[in-house]
Tab-separated table of C-alpha atoms in Angstrom:
chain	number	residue	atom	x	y	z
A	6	UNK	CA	0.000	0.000	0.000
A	7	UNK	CA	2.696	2.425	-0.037
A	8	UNK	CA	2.714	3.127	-3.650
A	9	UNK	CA	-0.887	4.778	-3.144
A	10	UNK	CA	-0.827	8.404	-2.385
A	11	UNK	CA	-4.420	9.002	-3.717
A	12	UNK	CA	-7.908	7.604	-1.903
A	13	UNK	CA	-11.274	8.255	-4.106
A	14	UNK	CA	-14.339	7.124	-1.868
A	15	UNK	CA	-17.600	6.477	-3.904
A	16	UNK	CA	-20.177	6.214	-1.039
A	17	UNK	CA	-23.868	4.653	-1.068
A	18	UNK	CA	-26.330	7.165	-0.135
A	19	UNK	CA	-28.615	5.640	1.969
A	20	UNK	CA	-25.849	5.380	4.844
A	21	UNK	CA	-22.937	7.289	3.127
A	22	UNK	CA	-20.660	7.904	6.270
A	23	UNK	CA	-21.477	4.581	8.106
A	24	UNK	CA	-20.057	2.450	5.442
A	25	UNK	CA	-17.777	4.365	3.979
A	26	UNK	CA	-15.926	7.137	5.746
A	27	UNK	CA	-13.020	9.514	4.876
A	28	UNK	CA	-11.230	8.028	8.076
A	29	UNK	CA	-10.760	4.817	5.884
A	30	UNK	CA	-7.591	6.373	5.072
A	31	UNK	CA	-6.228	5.533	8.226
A	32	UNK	CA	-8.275	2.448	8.339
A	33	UNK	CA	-6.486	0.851	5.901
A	34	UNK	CA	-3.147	1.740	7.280
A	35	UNK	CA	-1.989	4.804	4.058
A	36	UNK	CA	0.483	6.930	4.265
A	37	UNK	CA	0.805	10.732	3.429
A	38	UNK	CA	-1.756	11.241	0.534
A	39	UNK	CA	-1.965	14.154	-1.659
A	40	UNK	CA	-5.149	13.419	-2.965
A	41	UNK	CA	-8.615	12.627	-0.883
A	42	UNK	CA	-12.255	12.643	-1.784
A	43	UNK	CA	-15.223	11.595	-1.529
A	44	UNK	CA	-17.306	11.606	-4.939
A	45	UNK	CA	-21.283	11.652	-4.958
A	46	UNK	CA	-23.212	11.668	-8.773
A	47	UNK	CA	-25.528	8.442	-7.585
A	48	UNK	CA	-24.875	5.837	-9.616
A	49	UNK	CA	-22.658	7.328	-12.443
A	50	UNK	CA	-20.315	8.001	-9.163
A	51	UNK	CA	-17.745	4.959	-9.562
A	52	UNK	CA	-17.136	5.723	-13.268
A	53	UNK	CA	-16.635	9.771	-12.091
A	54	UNK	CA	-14.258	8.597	-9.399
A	55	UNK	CA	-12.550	6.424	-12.007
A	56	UNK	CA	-12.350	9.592	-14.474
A	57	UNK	CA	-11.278	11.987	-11.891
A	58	UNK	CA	-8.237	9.802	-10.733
A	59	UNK	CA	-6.842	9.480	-14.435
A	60	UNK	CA	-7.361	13.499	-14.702
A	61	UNK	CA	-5.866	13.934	-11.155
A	62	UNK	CA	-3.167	11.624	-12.327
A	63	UNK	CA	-2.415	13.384	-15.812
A	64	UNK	CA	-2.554	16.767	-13.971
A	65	UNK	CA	0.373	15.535	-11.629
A	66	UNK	CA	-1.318	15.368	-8.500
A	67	UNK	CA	-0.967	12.009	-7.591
A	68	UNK	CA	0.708	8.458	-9.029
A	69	UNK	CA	-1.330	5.540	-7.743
A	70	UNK	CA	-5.008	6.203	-6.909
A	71	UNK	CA	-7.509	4.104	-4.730
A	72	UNK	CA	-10.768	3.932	-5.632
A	73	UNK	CA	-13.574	2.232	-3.272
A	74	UNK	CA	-16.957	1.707	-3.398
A	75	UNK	CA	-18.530	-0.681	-0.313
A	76	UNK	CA	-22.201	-0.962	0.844
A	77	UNK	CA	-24.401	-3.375	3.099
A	78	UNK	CA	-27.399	-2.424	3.054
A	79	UNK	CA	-28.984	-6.300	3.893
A	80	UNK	CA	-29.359	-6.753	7.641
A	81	UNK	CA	-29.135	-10.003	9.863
A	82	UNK	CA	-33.188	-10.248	8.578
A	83	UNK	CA	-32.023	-10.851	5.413
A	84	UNK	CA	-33.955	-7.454	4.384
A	85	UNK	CA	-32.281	-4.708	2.476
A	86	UNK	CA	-32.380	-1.615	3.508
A	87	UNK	CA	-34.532	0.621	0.718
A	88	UNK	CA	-34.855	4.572	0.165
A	89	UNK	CA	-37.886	5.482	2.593
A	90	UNK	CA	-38.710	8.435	0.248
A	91	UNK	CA	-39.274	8.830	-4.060
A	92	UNK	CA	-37.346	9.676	-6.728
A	93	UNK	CA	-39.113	13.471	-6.687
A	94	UNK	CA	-39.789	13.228	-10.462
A	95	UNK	CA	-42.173	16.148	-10.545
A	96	UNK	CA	-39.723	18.437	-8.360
A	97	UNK	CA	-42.510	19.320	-6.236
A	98	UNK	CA	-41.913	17.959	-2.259
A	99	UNK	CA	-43.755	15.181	-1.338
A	100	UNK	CA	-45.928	14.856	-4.422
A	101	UNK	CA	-44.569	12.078	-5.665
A	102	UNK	CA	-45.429	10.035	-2.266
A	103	UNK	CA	-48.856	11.426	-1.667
A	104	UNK	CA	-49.691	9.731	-5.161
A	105	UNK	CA	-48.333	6.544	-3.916
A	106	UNK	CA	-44.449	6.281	-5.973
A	107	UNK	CA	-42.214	5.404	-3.335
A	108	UNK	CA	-38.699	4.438	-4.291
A	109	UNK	CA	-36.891	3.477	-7.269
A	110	UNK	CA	-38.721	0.651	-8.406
A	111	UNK	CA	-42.236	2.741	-8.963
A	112	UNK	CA	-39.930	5.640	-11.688
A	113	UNK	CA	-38.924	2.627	-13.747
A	114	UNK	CA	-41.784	0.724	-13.899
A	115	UNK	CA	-43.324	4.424	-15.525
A	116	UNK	CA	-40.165	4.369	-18.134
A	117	UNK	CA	-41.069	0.868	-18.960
A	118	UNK	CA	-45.130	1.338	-19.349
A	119	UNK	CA	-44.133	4.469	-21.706
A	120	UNK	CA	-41.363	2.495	-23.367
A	121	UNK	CA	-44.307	0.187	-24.003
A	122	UNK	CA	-46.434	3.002	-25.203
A	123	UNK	CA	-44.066	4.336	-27.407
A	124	UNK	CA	-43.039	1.624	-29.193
A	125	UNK	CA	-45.244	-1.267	-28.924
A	126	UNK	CA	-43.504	-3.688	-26.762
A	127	UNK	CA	-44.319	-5.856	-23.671
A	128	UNK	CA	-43.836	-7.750	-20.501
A	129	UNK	CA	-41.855	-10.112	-23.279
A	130	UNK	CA	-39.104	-7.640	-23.943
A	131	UNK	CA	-38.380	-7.423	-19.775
A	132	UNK	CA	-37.879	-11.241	-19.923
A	133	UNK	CA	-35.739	-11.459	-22.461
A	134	UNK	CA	-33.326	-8.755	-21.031
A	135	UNK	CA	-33.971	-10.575	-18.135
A	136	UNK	CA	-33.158	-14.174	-18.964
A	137	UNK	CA	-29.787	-12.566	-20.802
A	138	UNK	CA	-28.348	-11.580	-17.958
A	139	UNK	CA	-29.104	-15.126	-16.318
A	140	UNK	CA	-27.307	-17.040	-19.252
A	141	UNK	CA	-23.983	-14.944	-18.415
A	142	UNK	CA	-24.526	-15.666	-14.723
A	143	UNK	CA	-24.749	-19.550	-15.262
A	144	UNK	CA	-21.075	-19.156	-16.627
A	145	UNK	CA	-19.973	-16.741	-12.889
A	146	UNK	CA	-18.906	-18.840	-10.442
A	147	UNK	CA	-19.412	-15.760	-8.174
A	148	UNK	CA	-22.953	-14.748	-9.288
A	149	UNK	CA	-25.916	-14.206	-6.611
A	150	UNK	CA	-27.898	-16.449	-9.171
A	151	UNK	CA	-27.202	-18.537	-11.192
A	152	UNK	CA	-30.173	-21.130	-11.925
A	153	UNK	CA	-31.654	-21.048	-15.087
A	154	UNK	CA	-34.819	-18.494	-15.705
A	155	UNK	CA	-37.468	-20.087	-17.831
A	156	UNK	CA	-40.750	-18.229	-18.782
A	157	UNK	CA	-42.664	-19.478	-16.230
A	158	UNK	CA	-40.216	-19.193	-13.601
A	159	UNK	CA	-40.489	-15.367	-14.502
A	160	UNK	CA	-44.116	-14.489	-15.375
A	161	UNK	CA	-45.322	-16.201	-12.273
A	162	UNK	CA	-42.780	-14.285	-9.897
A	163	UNK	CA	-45.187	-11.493	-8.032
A	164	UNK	CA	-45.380	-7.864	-8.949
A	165	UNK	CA	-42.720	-5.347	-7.455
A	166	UNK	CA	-44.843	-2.538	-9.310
A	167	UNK	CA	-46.119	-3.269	-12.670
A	168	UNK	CA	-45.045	-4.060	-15.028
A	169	UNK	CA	-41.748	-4.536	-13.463
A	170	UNK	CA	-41.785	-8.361	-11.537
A	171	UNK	CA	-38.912	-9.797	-9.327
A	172	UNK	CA	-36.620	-10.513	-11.905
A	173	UNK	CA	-36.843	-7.923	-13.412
A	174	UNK	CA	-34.991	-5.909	-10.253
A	175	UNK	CA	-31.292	-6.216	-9.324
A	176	UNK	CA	-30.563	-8.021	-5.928
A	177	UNK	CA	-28.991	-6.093	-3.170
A	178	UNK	CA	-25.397	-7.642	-1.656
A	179	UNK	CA	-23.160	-6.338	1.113
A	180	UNK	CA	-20.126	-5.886	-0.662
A	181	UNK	CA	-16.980	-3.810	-1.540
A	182	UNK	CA	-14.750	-3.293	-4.716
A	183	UNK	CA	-11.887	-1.296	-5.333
A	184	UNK	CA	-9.478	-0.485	-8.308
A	185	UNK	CA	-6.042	1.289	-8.498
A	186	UNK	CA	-6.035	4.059	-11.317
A	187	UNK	CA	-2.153	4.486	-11.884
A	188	UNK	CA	0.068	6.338	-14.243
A	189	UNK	CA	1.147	4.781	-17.546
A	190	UNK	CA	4.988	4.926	-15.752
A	191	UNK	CA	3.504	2.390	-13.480
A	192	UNK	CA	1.460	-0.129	-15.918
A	193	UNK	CA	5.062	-2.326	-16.194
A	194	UNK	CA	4.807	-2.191	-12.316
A	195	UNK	CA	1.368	-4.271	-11.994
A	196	UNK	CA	1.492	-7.641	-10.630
A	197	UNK	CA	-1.395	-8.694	-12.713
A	198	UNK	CA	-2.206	-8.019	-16.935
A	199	UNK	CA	-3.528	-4.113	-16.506
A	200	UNK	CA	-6.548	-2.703	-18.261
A	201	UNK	CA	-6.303	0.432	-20.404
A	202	UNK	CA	-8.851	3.332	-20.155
A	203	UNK	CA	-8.942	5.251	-23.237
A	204	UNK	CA	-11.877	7.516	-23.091
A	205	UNK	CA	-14.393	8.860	-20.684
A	206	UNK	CA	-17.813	10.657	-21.597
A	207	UNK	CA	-20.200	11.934	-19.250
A	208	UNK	CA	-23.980	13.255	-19.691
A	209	UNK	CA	-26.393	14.696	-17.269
A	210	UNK	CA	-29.817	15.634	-18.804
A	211	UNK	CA	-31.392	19.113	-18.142
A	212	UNK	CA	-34.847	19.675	-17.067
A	213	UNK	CA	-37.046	17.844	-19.306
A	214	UNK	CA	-40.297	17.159	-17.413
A	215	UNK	CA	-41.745	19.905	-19.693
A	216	UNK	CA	-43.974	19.436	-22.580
A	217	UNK	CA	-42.855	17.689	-25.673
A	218	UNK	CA	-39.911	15.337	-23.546
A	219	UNK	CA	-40.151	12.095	-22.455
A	220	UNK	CA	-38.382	11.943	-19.236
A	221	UNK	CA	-39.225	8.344	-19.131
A	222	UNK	CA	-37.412	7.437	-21.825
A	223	UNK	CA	-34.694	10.001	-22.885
A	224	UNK	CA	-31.736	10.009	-20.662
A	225	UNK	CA	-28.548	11.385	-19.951
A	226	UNK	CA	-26.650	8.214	-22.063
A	227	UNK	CA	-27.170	10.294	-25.617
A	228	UNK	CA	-25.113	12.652	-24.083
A	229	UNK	CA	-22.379	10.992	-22.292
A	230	UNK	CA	-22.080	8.490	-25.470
A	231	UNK	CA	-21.347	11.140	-27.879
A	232	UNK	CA	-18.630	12.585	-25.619
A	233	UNK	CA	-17.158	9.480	-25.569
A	234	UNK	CA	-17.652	8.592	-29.260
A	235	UNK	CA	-15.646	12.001	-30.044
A	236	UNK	CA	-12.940	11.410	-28.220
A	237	UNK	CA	-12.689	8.147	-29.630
A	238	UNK	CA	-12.864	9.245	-33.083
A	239	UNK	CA	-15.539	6.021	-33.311
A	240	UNK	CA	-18.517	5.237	-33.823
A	241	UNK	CA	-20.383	2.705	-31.574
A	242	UNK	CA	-19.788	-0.529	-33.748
A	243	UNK	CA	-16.498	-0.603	-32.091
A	244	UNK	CA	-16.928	-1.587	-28.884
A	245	UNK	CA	-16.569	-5.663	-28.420
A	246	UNK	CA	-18.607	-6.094	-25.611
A	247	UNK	CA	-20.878	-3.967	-22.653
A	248	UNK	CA	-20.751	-4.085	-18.986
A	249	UNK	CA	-23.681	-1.668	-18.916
A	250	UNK	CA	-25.433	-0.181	-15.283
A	251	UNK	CA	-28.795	-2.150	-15.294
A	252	UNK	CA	-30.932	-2.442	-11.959
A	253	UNK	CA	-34.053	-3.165	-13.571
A	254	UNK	CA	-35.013	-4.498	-17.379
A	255	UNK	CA	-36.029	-1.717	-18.902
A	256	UNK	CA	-32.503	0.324	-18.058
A	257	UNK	CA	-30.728	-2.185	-20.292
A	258	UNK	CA	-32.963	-1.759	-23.041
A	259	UNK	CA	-32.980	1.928	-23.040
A	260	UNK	CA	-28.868	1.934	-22.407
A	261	UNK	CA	-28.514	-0.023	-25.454
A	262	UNK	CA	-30.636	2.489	-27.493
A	263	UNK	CA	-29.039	5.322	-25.388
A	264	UNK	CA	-25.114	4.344	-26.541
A	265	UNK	CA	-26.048	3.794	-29.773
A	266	UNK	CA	-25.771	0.168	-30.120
A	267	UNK	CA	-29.483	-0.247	-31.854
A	268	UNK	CA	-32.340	2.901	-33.014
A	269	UNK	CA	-34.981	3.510	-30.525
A	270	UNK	CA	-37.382	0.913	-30.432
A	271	UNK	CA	-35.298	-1.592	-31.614
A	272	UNK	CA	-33.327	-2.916	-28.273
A	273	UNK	CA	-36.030	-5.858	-27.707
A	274	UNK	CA	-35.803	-7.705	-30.884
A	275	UNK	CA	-31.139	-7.426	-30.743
A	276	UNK	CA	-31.576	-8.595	-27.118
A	277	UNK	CA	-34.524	-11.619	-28.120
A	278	UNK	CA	-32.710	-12.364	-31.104
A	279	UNK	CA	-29.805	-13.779	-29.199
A	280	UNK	CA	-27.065	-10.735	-29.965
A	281	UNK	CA	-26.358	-9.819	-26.502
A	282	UNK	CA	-26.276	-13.368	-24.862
A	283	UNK	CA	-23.027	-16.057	-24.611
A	284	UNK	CA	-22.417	-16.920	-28.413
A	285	UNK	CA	-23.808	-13.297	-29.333
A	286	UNK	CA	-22.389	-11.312	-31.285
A	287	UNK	CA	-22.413	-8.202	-28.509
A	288	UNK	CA	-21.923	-9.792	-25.160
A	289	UNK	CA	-23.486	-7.660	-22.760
A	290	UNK	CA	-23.004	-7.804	-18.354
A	291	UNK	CA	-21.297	-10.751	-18.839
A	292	UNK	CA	-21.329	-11.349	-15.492
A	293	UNK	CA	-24.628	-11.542	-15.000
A	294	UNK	CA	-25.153	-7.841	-13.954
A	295	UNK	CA	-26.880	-6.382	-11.537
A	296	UNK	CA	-30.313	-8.818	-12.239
A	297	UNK	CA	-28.253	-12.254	-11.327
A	298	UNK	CA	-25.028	-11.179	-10.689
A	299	UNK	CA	-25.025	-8.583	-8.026
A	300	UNK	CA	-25.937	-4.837	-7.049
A	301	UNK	CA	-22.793	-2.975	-6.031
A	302	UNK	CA	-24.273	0.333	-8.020
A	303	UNK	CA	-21.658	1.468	-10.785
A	304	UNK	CA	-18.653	-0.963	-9.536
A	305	UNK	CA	-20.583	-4.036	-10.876
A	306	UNK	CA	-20.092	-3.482	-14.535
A	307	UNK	CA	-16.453	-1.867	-13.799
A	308	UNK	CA	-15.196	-5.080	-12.038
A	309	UNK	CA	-16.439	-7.156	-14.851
A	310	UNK	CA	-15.031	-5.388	-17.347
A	311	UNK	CA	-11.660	-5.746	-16.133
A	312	UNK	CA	-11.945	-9.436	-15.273
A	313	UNK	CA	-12.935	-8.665	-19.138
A	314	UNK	CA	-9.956	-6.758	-20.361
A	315	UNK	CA	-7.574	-9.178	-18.412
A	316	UNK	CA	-9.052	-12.066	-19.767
A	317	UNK	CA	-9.975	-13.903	-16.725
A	318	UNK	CA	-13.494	-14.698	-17.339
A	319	UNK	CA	-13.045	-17.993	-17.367
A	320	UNK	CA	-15.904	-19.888	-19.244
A	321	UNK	CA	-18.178	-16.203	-19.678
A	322	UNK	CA	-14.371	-14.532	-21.112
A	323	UNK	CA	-15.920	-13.201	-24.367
A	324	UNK	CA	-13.858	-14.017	-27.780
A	325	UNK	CA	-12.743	-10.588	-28.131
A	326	UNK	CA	-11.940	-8.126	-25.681
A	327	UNK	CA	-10.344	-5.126	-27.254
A	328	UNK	CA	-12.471	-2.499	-26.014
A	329	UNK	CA	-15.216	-2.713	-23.831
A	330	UNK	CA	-17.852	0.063	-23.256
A	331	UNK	CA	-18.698	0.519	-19.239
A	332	UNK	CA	-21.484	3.030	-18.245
A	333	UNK	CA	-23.412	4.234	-14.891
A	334	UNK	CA	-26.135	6.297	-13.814
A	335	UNK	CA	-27.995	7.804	-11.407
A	336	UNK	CA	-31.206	9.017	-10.520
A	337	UNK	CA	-33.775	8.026	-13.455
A	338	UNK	CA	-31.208	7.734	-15.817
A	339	UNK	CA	-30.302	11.505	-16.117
A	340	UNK	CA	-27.015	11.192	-14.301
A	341	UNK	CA	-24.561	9.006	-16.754
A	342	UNK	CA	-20.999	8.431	-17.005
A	343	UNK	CA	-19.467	6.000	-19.271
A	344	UNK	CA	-15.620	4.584	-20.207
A	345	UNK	CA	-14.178	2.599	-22.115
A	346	UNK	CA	-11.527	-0.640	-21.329
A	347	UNK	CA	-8.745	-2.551	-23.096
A	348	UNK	CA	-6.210	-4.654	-22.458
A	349	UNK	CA	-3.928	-2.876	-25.163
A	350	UNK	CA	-2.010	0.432	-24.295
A	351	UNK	CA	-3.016	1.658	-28.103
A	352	UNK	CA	-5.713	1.244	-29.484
């Protein structure tokens, strides 16, 4: 540990300085460090943190920086620990609850009935994203679940709040995960293959609950994708394979559309057709993601992307790994980050 000399904290907000606090510097035994920070943008946080150590590191500031996300929100019960409040979509206080939208679950299942709406899909298109994510996890050894998910198994699960079921919601874990973001002086150092970052993007929506937007369904990824698309010089057919920030069905179908990877409307059929599965020809979570693999917000799709880039996947390593597209979000999608990962130095 005494190459570090910077400490990036990404914290869960529902207990951010119980499970994570700025004292873990001296927790974990580090010397003299001349950077420190804790980084809060919801979900798209652990991609931020991950950004802001490579720009922290190119500015000079530091050489070797730590970057930790940890959480336990499930108690002894077995229960996880939920937001008590909404997801204030109107911006009004306590309108949201006094119409009965509590929580997360409630402001995607309304993304998901207007993604229905808009372009005439169904319950259908939430099992196949769904049951994709299951046929990576049946290859993780380390996966919260990793039986197989037949129709009926997922039609007959009960309502969280329609039309989004069980499985069609990511599965809380007490957990931690933490990456070192280090010079390219120091790549020859690592005691294990490194991953490359190459490109960051970031896009955070303005105020669209106004007439003629659909909050619901347009999100900050547009935005964040074409960042990262210019400073890549690429277009989206490059990327190899996605680790992409799902917690519910709908928010892979909509990322897929949102980075480009299919027009609007058409993420259903590429993800029932078989393209985004083991064997497909765009492996996406390969993991399992959050829906089988497990919820550790934004540091689930970054540790399997470099298990990815390093080629340690084992029987779910996909057949090419040159560059890898990783993305996060927060809120109701209008909080995104995204990067991308290689095993090469150059592209």
């Amino acid at each position: 540990m005494d190459i570090i000399d910077g400490l990036l904290l990404n914290r869960s907000p529902i207990e951010p300085s119980e499970v994570l606090p700025l004292h873990l510097k001296r927790d974990l035994g580090l010397g003299d460090l001349s950077l420190l920070a804790s980084i809060e943008a919801e979900g798209s946080s652990a991609i931020q943190m991950i950004q802001y150590a490579a720009l922290a590191i190119e500015a000079g500031g530091a050489s070797n920086v730590l970057c930790v996300f940890a959480d336990a929100p499930v108690r002894s019960a077995g229960a996880a620990k939920t937001y008590s409040g909404s997801m204030d979509l109107t911006g009004l206080p306590g309108w949201d609850a006094s119409s009965g939208l509590h929580g997360a679950v409630g402001a995607f299942a309304i993304s998901a009935q207007r993604y229905f709406h808009v372009y005439g899909a169904d319950d259908r298109a939430l099992y196949a994203a769904a049951s994709a994510d299951r046929a990576w996890a049946s290859l993780n050894p380390q996966a919260f679940i990793r039986g197989p998910l037949g129709e009926d198994d997922y039609f007959n699960s009960r309502w969280i709040v329609e039309p989004l079921r069980l499985f069609d919601c990511a599965f809380p874990v007490n957990g931690a995960v933490a990456v070192i973001v280090s010079s390219l002086d120091e790549a020859d150092n690592c005691p294990k293959q490194p991953a490359y970052l190459h490109a960051f993007g970031q896009g955070h929506s303005g105020a669209r609950n106004l007439a003629g937007n659909s909050p619901e369904t347009q999100t900050g990824a547009e935005i964040a994708s074409a960042k990262l698309l210019e400073t890549l010089g690429a277009t989206p057919a490059l990327y190899d394979y996605c680790e992409l920030y799902s917690p519910f069905t709908i928010t892979s179908i909509l990322a897929l559309e949102g980075y480009g990877l299919c027009q609007p409307g058409e993420a259903p059929d590429l993800i029932a057709s078989g393209t985004t599965k083991p064997g497909g020809k765009l492996p996406v979570n390969t993991g399992g993601g959050h829906l089988s693999s497990y919820y550790l917000q934004g540091m689930t799709p970054v540790h399997e992307a470099v298990v990815q880039a390093r080629g340690d996947g084992g029987e779910r390593q996909v057949p090419k790994n040159d560059i890898g597209l990783v993305t996060g979000f927060g809120g109701r999608m209008e909080y995104h980050s995204a990067m991308t990962i290689s095993p090469h130095r150059e592209l």
